[in-house]
GROMACS .gro file of C-alpha atoms in nm:
model
  444
    1UNK     CA    1  -1.623   1.724   0.922
    2UNK     CA    2  -1.701   1.362   0.996
    3UNK     CA    3  -2.057   1.238   1.015
    4UNK     CA    4  -2.190   1.211   1.374
    5UNK     CA    5  -2.207   0.857   1.503
    6UNK     CA    6  -2.491   0.797   1.752
    7UNK     CA    7  -2.285   0.560   1.969
    8UNK     CA    8  -2.001   0.811   1.997
    9UNK     CA    9  -2.244   1.089   2.083
   10UNK     CA   10  -2.403   0.879   2.354
   11UNK     CA   11  -2.064   0.786   2.498
   12UNK     CA   12  -1.943   1.146   2.506
   13UNK     CA   13  -2.275   1.264   2.651
   14UNK     CA   14  -2.243   1.006   2.929
   15UNK     CA   15  -1.887   1.125   2.991
   16UNK     CA   16  -2.006   1.487   3.017
   17UNK     CA   17  -2.276   1.389   3.267
   18UNK     CA   18  -2.015   1.192   3.465
   19UNK     CA   19  -1.796   1.501   3.491
   20UNK     CA   20  -2.091   1.709   3.610
   21UNK     CA   21  -2.190   1.444   3.863
   22UNK     CA   22  -1.833   1.411   3.990
   23UNK     CA   23  -1.823   1.789   4.039
   24UNK     CA   24  -2.158   1.840   4.214
   25UNK     CA   25  -2.211   1.492   4.362
   26UNK     CA   26  -2.000   1.515   4.679
   27UNK     CA   27  -2.151   1.846   4.789
   28UNK     CA   28  -2.500   1.728   4.704
   29UNK     CA   29  -2.462   1.408   4.908
   30UNK     CA   30  -2.311   1.601   5.202
   31UNK     CA   31  -2.593   1.854   5.198
   32UNK     CA   32  -2.862   1.586   5.188
   33UNK     CA   33  -2.710   1.376   5.464
   34UNK     CA   34  -2.623   1.660   5.702
   35UNK     CA   35  -2.900   1.737   5.957
   36UNK     CA   36  -3.077   2.070   5.920
   37UNK     CA   37  -3.111   2.278   6.235
   38UNK     CA   38  -3.449   2.442   6.300
   39UNK     CA   39  -3.446   2.802   6.203
   40UNK     CA   40  -3.126   2.770   6.003
   41UNK     CA   41  -3.150   3.035   5.732
   42UNK     CA   42  -2.894   2.854   5.511
   43UNK     CA   43  -3.050   2.759   5.179
   44UNK     CA   44  -3.035   2.423   5.004
   45UNK     CA   45  -2.792   2.539   4.733
   46UNK     CA   46  -2.560   2.684   4.994
   47UNK     CA   47  -2.559   2.365   5.199
   48UNK     CA   48  -2.493   2.141   4.898
   49UNK     CA   49  -2.239   2.370   4.738
   50UNK     CA   50  -2.432   2.388   4.408
   51UNK     CA   51  -2.353   2.724   4.243
   52UNK     CA   52  -2.647   2.955   4.203
   53UNK     CA   53  -2.470   3.189   3.962
   54UNK     CA   54  -2.624   3.170   3.615
   55UNK     CA   55  -2.292   3.254   3.453
   56UNK     CA   56  -2.140   2.941   3.610
   57UNK     CA   57  -2.411   2.723   3.459
   58UNK     CA   58  -2.368   2.887   3.116
   59UNK     CA   59  -1.996   2.814   3.129
   60UNK     CA   60  -2.070   2.461   3.243
   61UNK     CA   61  -2.305   2.411   2.948
   62UNK     CA   62  -2.039   2.533   2.703
   63UNK     CA   63  -1.773   2.302   2.849
   64UNK     CA   64  -2.001   1.999   2.847
   65UNK     CA   65  -2.122   2.074   2.493
   66UNK     CA   66  -1.760   2.068   2.379
   67UNK     CA   67  -1.711   1.728   2.541
   68UNK     CA   68  -2.019   1.591   2.363
   69UNK     CA   69  -1.911   1.702   2.011
   70UNK     CA   70  -1.535   1.654   2.052
   71UNK     CA   71  -1.519   1.361   1.809
   72UNK     CA   72  -1.744   1.527   1.550
   73UNK     CA   73  -1.578   1.869   1.535
   74UNK     CA   74  -1.270   1.892   1.754
   75UNK     CA   75  -1.190   2.258   1.675
   76UNK     CA   76  -1.536   2.383   1.772
   77UNK     CA   77  -1.530   2.158   2.078
   78UNK     CA   78  -1.200   2.313   2.189
   79UNK     CA   79  -1.340   2.665   2.153
   80UNK     CA   80  -1.653   2.579   2.353
   81UNK     CA   81  -1.469   2.393   2.626
   82UNK     CA   82  -1.195   2.655   2.659
   83UNK     CA   83  -1.458   2.930   2.686
   84UNK     CA   84  -1.648   2.741   2.956
   85UNK     CA   85  -1.337   2.645   3.153
   86UNK     CA   86  -1.188   2.996   3.139
   87UNK     CA   87  -1.522   3.131   3.256
   88UNK     CA   88  -1.507   2.896   3.554
   89UNK     CA   89  -1.155   3.013   3.635
   90UNK     CA   90  -1.272   3.374   3.632
   91UNK     CA   91  -1.546   3.288   3.880
   92UNK     CA   92  -1.334   3.080   4.118
   93UNK     CA   93  -0.977   3.054   4.240
   94UNK     CA   94  -0.928   2.680   4.217
   95UNK     CA   95  -0.995   2.400   3.969
   96UNK     CA   96  -1.293   2.170   3.976
   97UNK     CA   97  -1.333   1.821   3.833
   98UNK     CA   98  -1.549   1.973   3.563
   99UNK     CA   99  -1.246   2.162   3.433
  100UNK     CA  100  -1.092   1.828   3.326
  101UNK     CA  101  -1.306   1.869   3.015
  102UNK     CA  102  -1.042   2.104   2.872
  103UNK     CA  103  -0.750   1.852   2.880
  104UNK     CA  104  -0.986   1.586   2.748
  105UNK     CA  105  -1.082   1.795   2.445
  106UNK     CA  106  -0.719   1.899   2.397
  107UNK     CA  107  -0.629   1.529   2.374
  108UNK     CA  108  -0.893   1.481   2.106
  109UNK     CA  109  -0.770   1.780   1.905
  110UNK     CA  110  -0.409   1.657   1.919
  111UNK     CA  111  -0.510   1.302   1.816
  112UNK     CA  112  -0.714   1.401   1.509
  113UNK     CA  113  -0.544   1.716   1.379
  114UNK     CA  114  -0.323   1.678   1.073
  115UNK     CA  115  -0.117   1.991   1.140
  116UNK     CA  116   0.085   1.977   1.458
  117UNK     CA  117   0.186   2.343   1.462
  118UNK     CA  118  -0.179   2.455   1.480
  119UNK     CA  119  -0.236   2.231   1.781
  120UNK     CA  120   0.080   2.358   1.951
  121UNK     CA  121  -0.040   2.716   1.893
  122UNK     CA  122  -0.382   2.634   2.036
  123UNK     CA  123  -0.214   2.470   2.337
  124UNK     CA  124   0.005   2.772   2.405
  125UNK     CA  125  -0.288   3.013   2.370
  126UNK     CA  126  -0.502   2.803   2.603
  127UNK     CA  127  -0.229   2.791   2.866
  128UNK     CA  128  -0.179   3.169   2.852
  129UNK     CA  129  -0.553   3.238   2.874
  130UNK     CA  130  -0.586   2.998   3.166
  131UNK     CA  131  -0.313   3.183   3.353
  132UNK     CA  132  -0.471   3.525   3.302
  133UNK     CA  133  -0.819   3.392   3.385
  134UNK     CA  134  -0.698   3.257   3.714
  135UNK     CA  135  -0.495   3.577   3.777
  136UNK     CA  136  -0.807   3.787   3.722
  137UNK     CA  137  -1.002   3.571   3.966
  138UNK     CA  138  -0.732   3.603   4.232
  139UNK     CA  139  -0.702   3.978   4.186
  140UNK     CA  140  -1.079   4.009   4.225
  141UNK     CA  141  -1.067   3.808   4.547
  142UNK     CA  142  -0.778   4.018   4.675
  143UNK     CA  143  -0.969   4.335   4.595
  144UNK     CA  144  -1.275   4.209   4.782
  145UNK     CA  145  -1.062   4.107   5.079
  146UNK     CA  146  -0.889   4.445   5.091
  147UNK     CA  147  -1.220   4.625   5.077
  148UNK     CA  148  -1.355   4.411   5.360
  149UNK     CA  149  -1.045   4.475   5.572
  150UNK     CA  150  -1.067   4.849   5.509
  151UNK     CA  151  -1.433   4.849   5.602
  152UNK     CA  152  -1.363   4.655   5.922
  153UNK     CA  153  -1.090   4.896   6.022
  154UNK     CA  154  -1.316   5.190   5.956
  155UNK     CA  155  -1.587   5.042   6.173
  156UNK     CA  156  -1.336   4.985   6.455
  157UNK     CA  157  -1.216   5.344   6.428
  158UNK     CA  158  -1.570   5.478   6.411
  159UNK     CA  159  -1.513   5.628   6.070
  160UNK     CA  160  -1.727   5.547   5.769
  161UNK     CA  161  -1.520   5.392   5.495
  162UNK     CA  162  -1.514   5.595   5.177
  163UNK     CA  163  -1.426   5.448   4.837
  164UNK     CA  164  -1.103   5.587   4.695
  165UNK     CA  165  -1.170   5.780   4.378
  166UNK     CA  166  -0.916   5.787   4.093
  167UNK     CA  167  -0.887   6.056   3.837
  168UNK     CA  168  -0.900   5.946   3.477
  169UNK     CA  169  -0.921   5.602   3.325
  170UNK     CA  170  -0.646   5.355   3.436
  171UNK     CA  171  -0.417   5.234   3.160
  172UNK     CA  172  -0.290   4.880   3.101
  173UNK     CA  173   0.051   4.984   3.230
  174UNK     CA  174  -0.100   5.117   3.550
  175UNK     CA  175  -0.301   4.797   3.594
  176UNK     CA  176  -0.001   4.568   3.548
  177UNK     CA  177   0.215   4.787   3.772
  178UNK     CA  178  -0.040   4.758   4.051
  179UNK     CA  179  -0.045   4.375   4.043
  180UNK     CA  180   0.143   4.235   4.343
  181UNK     CA  181   0.431   4.006   4.267
  182UNK     CA  182   0.294   3.757   4.516
  183UNK     CA  183  -0.024   3.731   4.310
  184UNK     CA  184   0.174   3.653   3.994
  185UNK     CA  185   0.376   3.382   4.168
  186UNK     CA  186   0.077   3.228   4.343
  187UNK     CA  187  -0.119   3.222   4.017
  188UNK     CA  188   0.170   3.050   3.841
  189UNK     CA  189   0.185   2.784   4.110
  190UNK     CA  190  -0.192   2.735   4.103
  191UNK     CA  191  -0.221   2.712   3.724
  192UNK     CA  192   0.074   2.472   3.698
  193UNK     CA  193  -0.160   2.177   3.755
  194UNK     CA  194  -0.376   2.271   3.457
  195UNK     CA  195  -0.069   2.333   3.243
  196UNK     CA  196   0.068   1.989   3.321
  197UNK     CA  197  -0.265   1.829   3.238
  198UNK     CA  198  -0.287   2.017   2.906
  199UNK     CA  199   0.069   1.928   2.807
  200UNK     CA  200   0.017   1.561   2.902
  201UNK     CA  201  -0.311   1.550   2.707
  202UNK     CA  202  -0.140   1.700   2.403
  203UNK     CA  203   0.153   1.457   2.426
  204UNK     CA  204  -0.073   1.152   2.455
  205UNK     CA  205  -0.301   1.271   2.174
  206UNK     CA  206  -0.011   1.351   1.944
  207UNK     CA  207   0.138   1.009   2.019
  208UNK     CA  208  -0.189   0.841   1.928
  209UNK     CA  209  -0.207   1.040   1.603
  210UNK     CA  210   0.150   0.945   1.516
  211UNK     CA  211   0.083   0.580   1.595
  212UNK     CA  212  -0.230   0.574   1.379
  213UNK     CA  213  -0.041   0.739   1.094
  214UNK     CA  214   0.238   0.481   1.130
  215UNK     CA  215  -0.008   0.192   1.135
  216UNK     CA  216  -0.187   0.334   0.833
  217UNK     CA  217   0.144   0.366   0.647
  218UNK     CA  218   0.235   0.008   0.741
  219UNK     CA  219  -0.103  -0.119   0.626
  220UNK     CA  220  -0.071   0.074   0.301
  221UNK     CA  221   0.279  -0.063   0.247
  222UNK     CA  222   0.158  -0.414   0.322
  223UNK     CA  223  -0.129  -0.372   0.078
  224UNK     CA  224   0.112  -0.238  -0.188
  225UNK     CA  225   0.349  -0.530  -0.135
  226UNK     CA  226   0.060  -0.777  -0.154
  227UNK     CA  227  -0.063  -0.614  -0.474
  228UNK     CA  228   0.287  -0.620  -0.622
  229UNK     CA  229   0.319  -0.984  -0.523
  230UNK     CA  230  -0.010  -1.067  -0.693
  231UNK     CA  231   0.097  -0.878  -1.002
  232UNK     CA  232   0.435  -1.050  -1.007
  233UNK     CA  233   0.264  -1.387  -0.966
  234UNK     CA  234   0.020  -1.306  -1.246
  235UNK     CA  235   0.304  -1.195  -1.473
  236UNK     CA  236   0.501  -1.508  -1.391
  237UNK     CA  237   0.197  -1.725  -1.464
  238UNK     CA  238   0.136  -1.542  -1.791
  239UNK     CA  239   0.500  -1.580  -1.892
  240UNK     CA  240   0.494  -1.950  -1.808
  241UNK     CA  241   0.173  -1.995  -2.004
  242UNK     CA  242   0.326  -1.817  -2.302
  243UNK     CA  243   0.636  -2.037  -2.278
  244UNK     CA  244   0.431  -2.356  -2.262
  245UNK     CA  245   0.216  -2.231  -2.551
  246UNK     CA  246   0.526  -2.176  -2.765
  247UNK     CA  247   0.666  -2.515  -2.672
  248UNK     CA  248   0.336  -2.690  -2.741
  249UNK     CA  249   0.303  -2.515  -3.075
  250UNK     CA  250   0.650  -2.625  -3.178
  251UNK     CA  251   0.596  -2.983  -3.064
  252UNK     CA  252   0.246  -3.025  -3.205
  253UNK     CA  253   0.314  -2.843  -3.533
  254UNK     CA  254   0.631  -3.038  -3.604
  255UNK     CA  255   0.499  -3.375  -3.493
  256UNK     CA  256   0.167  -3.345  -3.676
  257UNK     CA  257   0.334  -3.222  -3.995
  258UNK     CA  258   0.575  -3.514  -4.001
  259UNK     CA  259   0.296  -3.760  -3.921
  260UNK     CA  260   0.075  -3.623  -4.197
  261UNK     CA  261   0.351  -3.644  -4.456
  262UNK     CA  262   0.444  -3.998  -4.349
  263UNK     CA  263   0.078  -4.106  -4.353
  264UNK     CA  264   0.034  -3.961  -4.704
  265UNK     CA  265   0.343  -4.148  -4.821
  266UNK     CA  266   0.219  -4.469  -4.665
  267UNK     CA  267  -0.121  -4.430  -4.832
  268UNK     CA  268   0.045  -4.369  -5.171
  269UNK     CA  269   0.277  -4.674  -5.139
  270UNK     CA  270   0.021  -4.906  -4.985
  271UNK     CA  271  -0.040  -5.108  -5.303
  272UNK     CA  272   0.290  -5.090  -5.490
  273UNK     CA  273   0.547  -5.082  -5.209
  274UNK     CA  274   0.409  -5.246  -4.893
  275UNK     CA  275   0.757  -5.243  -4.734
  276UNK     CA  276   0.775  -4.863  -4.763
  277UNK     CA  277   0.430  -4.839  -4.613
  278UNK     CA  278   0.541  -5.030  -4.305
  279UNK     CA  279   0.847  -4.807  -4.269
  280UNK     CA  280   0.638  -4.492  -4.304
  281UNK     CA  281   0.385  -4.612  -4.048
  282UNK     CA  282   0.666  -4.699  -3.809
  283UNK     CA  283   0.795  -4.343  -3.846
  284UNK     CA  284   0.444  -4.213  -3.774
  285UNK     CA  285   0.435  -4.419  -3.456
  286UNK     CA  286   0.778  -4.300  -3.343
  287UNK     CA  287   0.704  -3.934  -3.411
  288UNK     CA  288   0.367  -3.962  -3.239
  289UNK     CA  289   0.519  -4.121  -2.932
  290UNK     CA  290   0.802  -3.868  -2.906
  291UNK     CA  291   0.561  -3.578  -2.953
  292UNK     CA  292   0.325  -3.716  -2.686
  293UNK     CA  293   0.616  -3.765  -2.445
  294UNK     CA  294   0.733  -3.407  -2.492
  295UNK     CA  295   0.379  -3.276  -2.452
  296UNK     CA  296   0.344  -3.470  -2.127
  297UNK     CA  297   0.671  -3.319  -2.005
  298UNK     CA  298   0.554  -2.966  -2.085
  299UNK     CA  299   0.214  -3.011  -1.922
  300UNK     CA  300   0.367  -3.181  -1.616
  301UNK     CA  301   0.596  -2.879  -1.562
  302UNK     CA  302   0.298  -2.680  -1.436
  303UNK     CA  303   0.179  -2.944  -1.187
  304UNK     CA  304   0.333  -2.960  -0.841
  305UNK     CA  305   0.324  -3.333  -0.807
  306UNK     CA  306   0.505  -3.387  -1.139
  307UNK     CA  307   0.746  -3.090  -1.122
  308UNK     CA  308   1.042  -3.305  -1.021
  309UNK     CA  309   0.985  -3.549  -1.307
  310UNK     CA  310   0.953  -3.258  -1.547
  311UNK     CA  311   1.286  -3.114  -1.434
  312UNK     CA  312   1.453  -3.454  -1.473
  313UNK     CA  313   1.324  -3.499  -1.829
  314UNK     CA  314   1.593  -3.401  -2.088
  315UNK     CA  315   1.532  -3.091  -2.300
  316UNK     CA  316   1.623  -3.099  -2.669
  317UNK     CA  317   1.918  -2.886  -2.775
  318UNK     CA  318   2.171  -2.836  -3.050
  319UNK     CA  319   2.288  -3.195  -3.014
  320UNK     CA  320   1.939  -3.311  -3.113
  321UNK     CA  321   1.933  -3.114  -3.441
  322UNK     CA  322   2.101  -3.395  -3.647
  323UNK     CA  323   1.835  -3.638  -3.522
  324UNK     CA  324   1.564  -3.387  -3.614
  325UNK     CA  325   1.711  -3.356  -3.963
  326UNK     CA  326   1.725  -3.734  -4.004
  327UNK     CA  327   1.364  -3.760  -3.890
  328UNK     CA  328   1.248  -3.515  -4.156
  329UNK     CA  329   1.467  -3.674  -4.419
  330UNK     CA  330   1.274  -3.995  -4.364
  331UNK     CA  331   0.971  -3.816  -4.508
  332UNK     CA  332   1.158  -3.762  -4.835
  333UNK     CA  333   1.252  -3.400  -4.764
  334UNK     CA  334   1.593  -3.284  -4.884
  335UNK     CA  335   1.789  -3.119  -4.602
  336UNK     CA  336   2.152  -3.009  -4.597
  337UNK     CA  337   2.302  -2.951  -4.252
  338UNK     CA  338   2.624  -2.748  -4.225
  339UNK     CA  339   2.810  -2.668  -3.905
  340UNK     CA  340   3.073  -2.392  -3.908
  341UNK     CA  341   3.311  -2.324  -3.625
  342UNK     CA  342   3.384  -2.529  -3.317
  343UNK     CA  343   3.069  -2.634  -3.126
  344UNK     CA  344   3.086  -2.527  -2.764
  345UNK     CA  345   2.871  -2.567  -2.456
  346UNK     CA  346   2.586  -2.317  -2.479
  347UNK     CA  347   2.359  -2.176  -2.210
  348UNK     CA  348   2.047  -2.387  -2.167
  349UNK     CA  349   1.818  -2.113  -2.303
  350UNK     CA  350   2.030  -2.067  -2.616
  351UNK     CA  351   2.062  -2.443  -2.663
  352UNK     CA  352   1.685  -2.500  -2.648
  353UNK     CA  353   1.600  -2.192  -2.855
  354UNK     CA  354   1.837  -2.294  -3.135
  355UNK     CA  355   1.670  -2.635  -3.154
  356UNK     CA  356   1.320  -2.484  -3.156
  357UNK     CA  357   1.415  -2.233  -3.425
  358UNK     CA  358   1.543  -2.507  -3.656
  359UNK     CA  359   1.242  -2.724  -3.575
  360UNK     CA  360   0.992  -2.447  -3.654
  361UNK     CA  361   1.172  -2.341  -3.971
  362UNK     CA  362   1.192  -2.697  -4.111
  363UNK     CA  363   0.830  -2.762  -4.011
  364UNK     CA  364   0.721  -2.450  -4.204
  365UNK     CA  365   0.925  -2.572  -4.502
  366UNK     CA  366   0.753  -2.910  -4.483
  367UNK     CA  367   0.408  -2.752  -4.458
  368UNK     CA  368   0.427  -2.451  -4.688
  369UNK     CA  369   0.727  -2.471  -4.924
  370UNK     CA  370   0.585  -2.740  -5.154
  371UNK     CA  371   0.633  -3.116  -5.212
  372UNK     CA  372   0.973  -3.096  -5.381
  373UNK     CA  373   1.128  -2.820  -5.170
  374UNK     CA  374   1.463  -2.867  -5.001
  375UNK     CA  375   1.613  -2.688  -4.704
  376UNK     CA  376   1.958  -2.578  -4.592
  377UNK     CA  377   2.044  -2.550  -4.224
  378UNK     CA  378   2.360  -2.366  -4.123
  379UNK     CA  379   2.486  -2.341  -3.764
  380UNK     CA  380   2.771  -2.092  -3.716
  381UNK     CA  381   2.948  -2.111  -3.381
  382UNK     CA  382   3.135  -1.805  -3.255
  383UNK     CA  383   3.274  -1.727  -2.908
  384UNK     CA  384   3.022  -1.441  -2.878
  385UNK     CA  385   2.716  -1.567  -3.069
  386UNK     CA  386   2.543  -1.859  -3.236
  387UNK     CA  387   2.394  -1.799  -3.579
  388UNK     CA  388   2.111  -2.020  -3.703
  389UNK     CA  389   2.022  -1.986  -4.071
  390UNK     CA  390   1.753  -2.193  -4.243
  391UNK     CA  391   1.662  -2.141  -4.610
  392UNK     CA  392   1.456  -2.335  -4.859
  393UNK     CA  393   1.395  -2.330  -5.234
  394UNK     CA  394   1.019  -2.353  -5.208
  395UNK     CA  395   0.740  -2.115  -5.302
  396UNK     CA  396   0.828  -1.848  -5.047
  397UNK     CA  397   0.565  -1.621  -4.898
  398UNK     CA  398   0.228  -1.632  -5.066
  399UNK     CA  399   0.081  -1.306  -5.189
  400UNK     CA  400  -0.095  -1.119  -4.907
  401UNK     CA  401   0.081  -1.319  -4.632
  402UNK     CA  402   0.301  -1.122  -4.392
  403UNK     CA  403   0.493  -1.422  -4.261
  404UNK     CA  404   0.396  -1.353  -3.897
  405UNK     CA  405   0.221  -1.674  -3.799
  406UNK     CA  406   0.216  -1.817  -3.450
  407UNK     CA  407   0.534  -2.014  -3.506
  408UNK     CA  408   0.736  -1.719  -3.632
  409UNK     CA  409   0.596  -1.500  -3.352
  410UNK     CA  410   0.716  -1.762  -3.103
  411UNK     CA  411   1.063  -1.758  -3.260
  412UNK     CA  412   1.069  -1.376  -3.247
  413UNK     CA  413   0.977  -1.386  -2.876
  414UNK     CA  414   1.253  -1.637  -2.804
  415UNK     CA  415   1.514  -1.431  -2.988
  416UNK     CA  416   1.404  -1.105  -2.826
  417UNK     CA  417   1.407  -1.265  -2.481
  418UNK     CA  418   1.770  -1.372  -2.536
  419UNK     CA  419   1.870  -1.030  -2.672
  420UNK     CA  420   1.940  -1.155  -3.026
  421UNK     CA  421   1.835  -1.050  -3.376
  422UNK     CA  422   1.599  -1.216  -3.623
  423UNK     CA  423   1.554  -1.171  -3.994
  424UNK     CA  424   1.277  -1.346  -4.192
  425UNK     CA  425   1.143  -1.305  -4.543
  426UNK     CA  426   1.196  -1.414  -4.901
  427UNK     CA  427   1.536  -1.561  -4.985
  428UNK     CA  428   1.754  -1.378  -5.243
  429UNK     CA  429   1.694  -1.639  -5.516
  430UNK     CA  430   1.371  -1.813  -5.423
  431UNK     CA  431   1.208  -1.966  -5.121
  432UNK     CA  432   1.209  -1.842  -4.760
  433UNK     CA  433   1.493  -1.727  -4.533
  434UNK     CA  434   1.516  -1.736  -4.153
  435UNK     CA  435   1.833  -1.594  -3.998
  436UNK     CA  436   1.863  -1.572  -3.617
  437UNK     CA  437   2.164  -1.460  -3.415
  438UNK     CA  438   2.170  -1.557  -3.049
  439UNK     CA  439   2.427  -1.406  -2.807
  440UNK     CA  440   2.618  -1.660  -2.602
  441UNK     CA  441   2.645  -1.423  -2.306
  442UNK     CA  442   2.284  -1.367  -2.201
  443UNK     CA  443   2.162  -1.027  -2.085
  444UNK     CA  444   2.124  -0.990  -1.709
   0.00000   0.00000   0.00000
């Protein structure tokens, strides 16, 4: 049961008073405005048409109470209003404006109930009870009229009218059999107005309930779509950040490693070989500039105003691996590059990933394998896959190191994203081995 809202209660109370005023107002105004003749024994209530029967006022109170609480407890309101309205129908043979409280509460029940079949059952029961209440009222009036006619005839004939006595208690069958057919038909015609009002109230209320349920479902669906959109955006942003992080790691780690080695060589040859120092410093400048340019390209990819420039900037690929090898050879590192098979045009993701894998593997060799370590790079082209193998003859994995640094994790993510396989660890003889197989046909 919902919590009562003062504004709703005041509104429904005003509506109940309006129904009562609309019912009694016309008679009250007529009675007040009509002149009273001296000696007229007619009372005020009779002139104004205000019922003096206490039962009528009790039924009126029940009906109006149902109107007041209809939005707080619709089921109880329907019971109260139906009881009051049926009581009115038993006391009179025609509808009053006050009886509109029943269709009003029926509308509320249909608009808030979650189970339609219960409302339909309540509607059918209310219609049946309304028919029998009005039938009972009409039969009572017919009985009174017949008694009055019989008494009048007896007075005209000079005979005192005697009530007809019946032996035994009448049964339901006897009662139904004694109901005139005209009374049944007239009652059906008279109650048809209330039936139409009840059915219309139910239809409008059920339509409102269905519309609210539809709007709620649409709002929920919209909220779900918005939440899914936010989640998709967040996942896309996270994936892009991870991609940029991998790219930056590869660029910075490689560039800084080469620059450090070249700077150390320049410092060592500063006194004895000035020409070598100049060459080494020139290499430091070139590597620094290329690394900065690639970093700018990666960072500009996330900015709207520089997105077009970022897309136009060339991405390194397999064709750039020989230049990468030559760049590292300039540091004094021994590198053997072997290409097996016929090079073919690769998908952009495979092309870039192959370059980054070789770059990360050679950078790790430069940083961790030792000063005299050499490396072997083998690219095997196949119509179905590209195999990238990088080995070195350095120190291999240090004791207690699992070989899962940021660079190798980035390579593993690249390979997994492309649906390939990756093998890393100590080489069979000595040093470190990195073997990646990338499928040419990417997974969809």
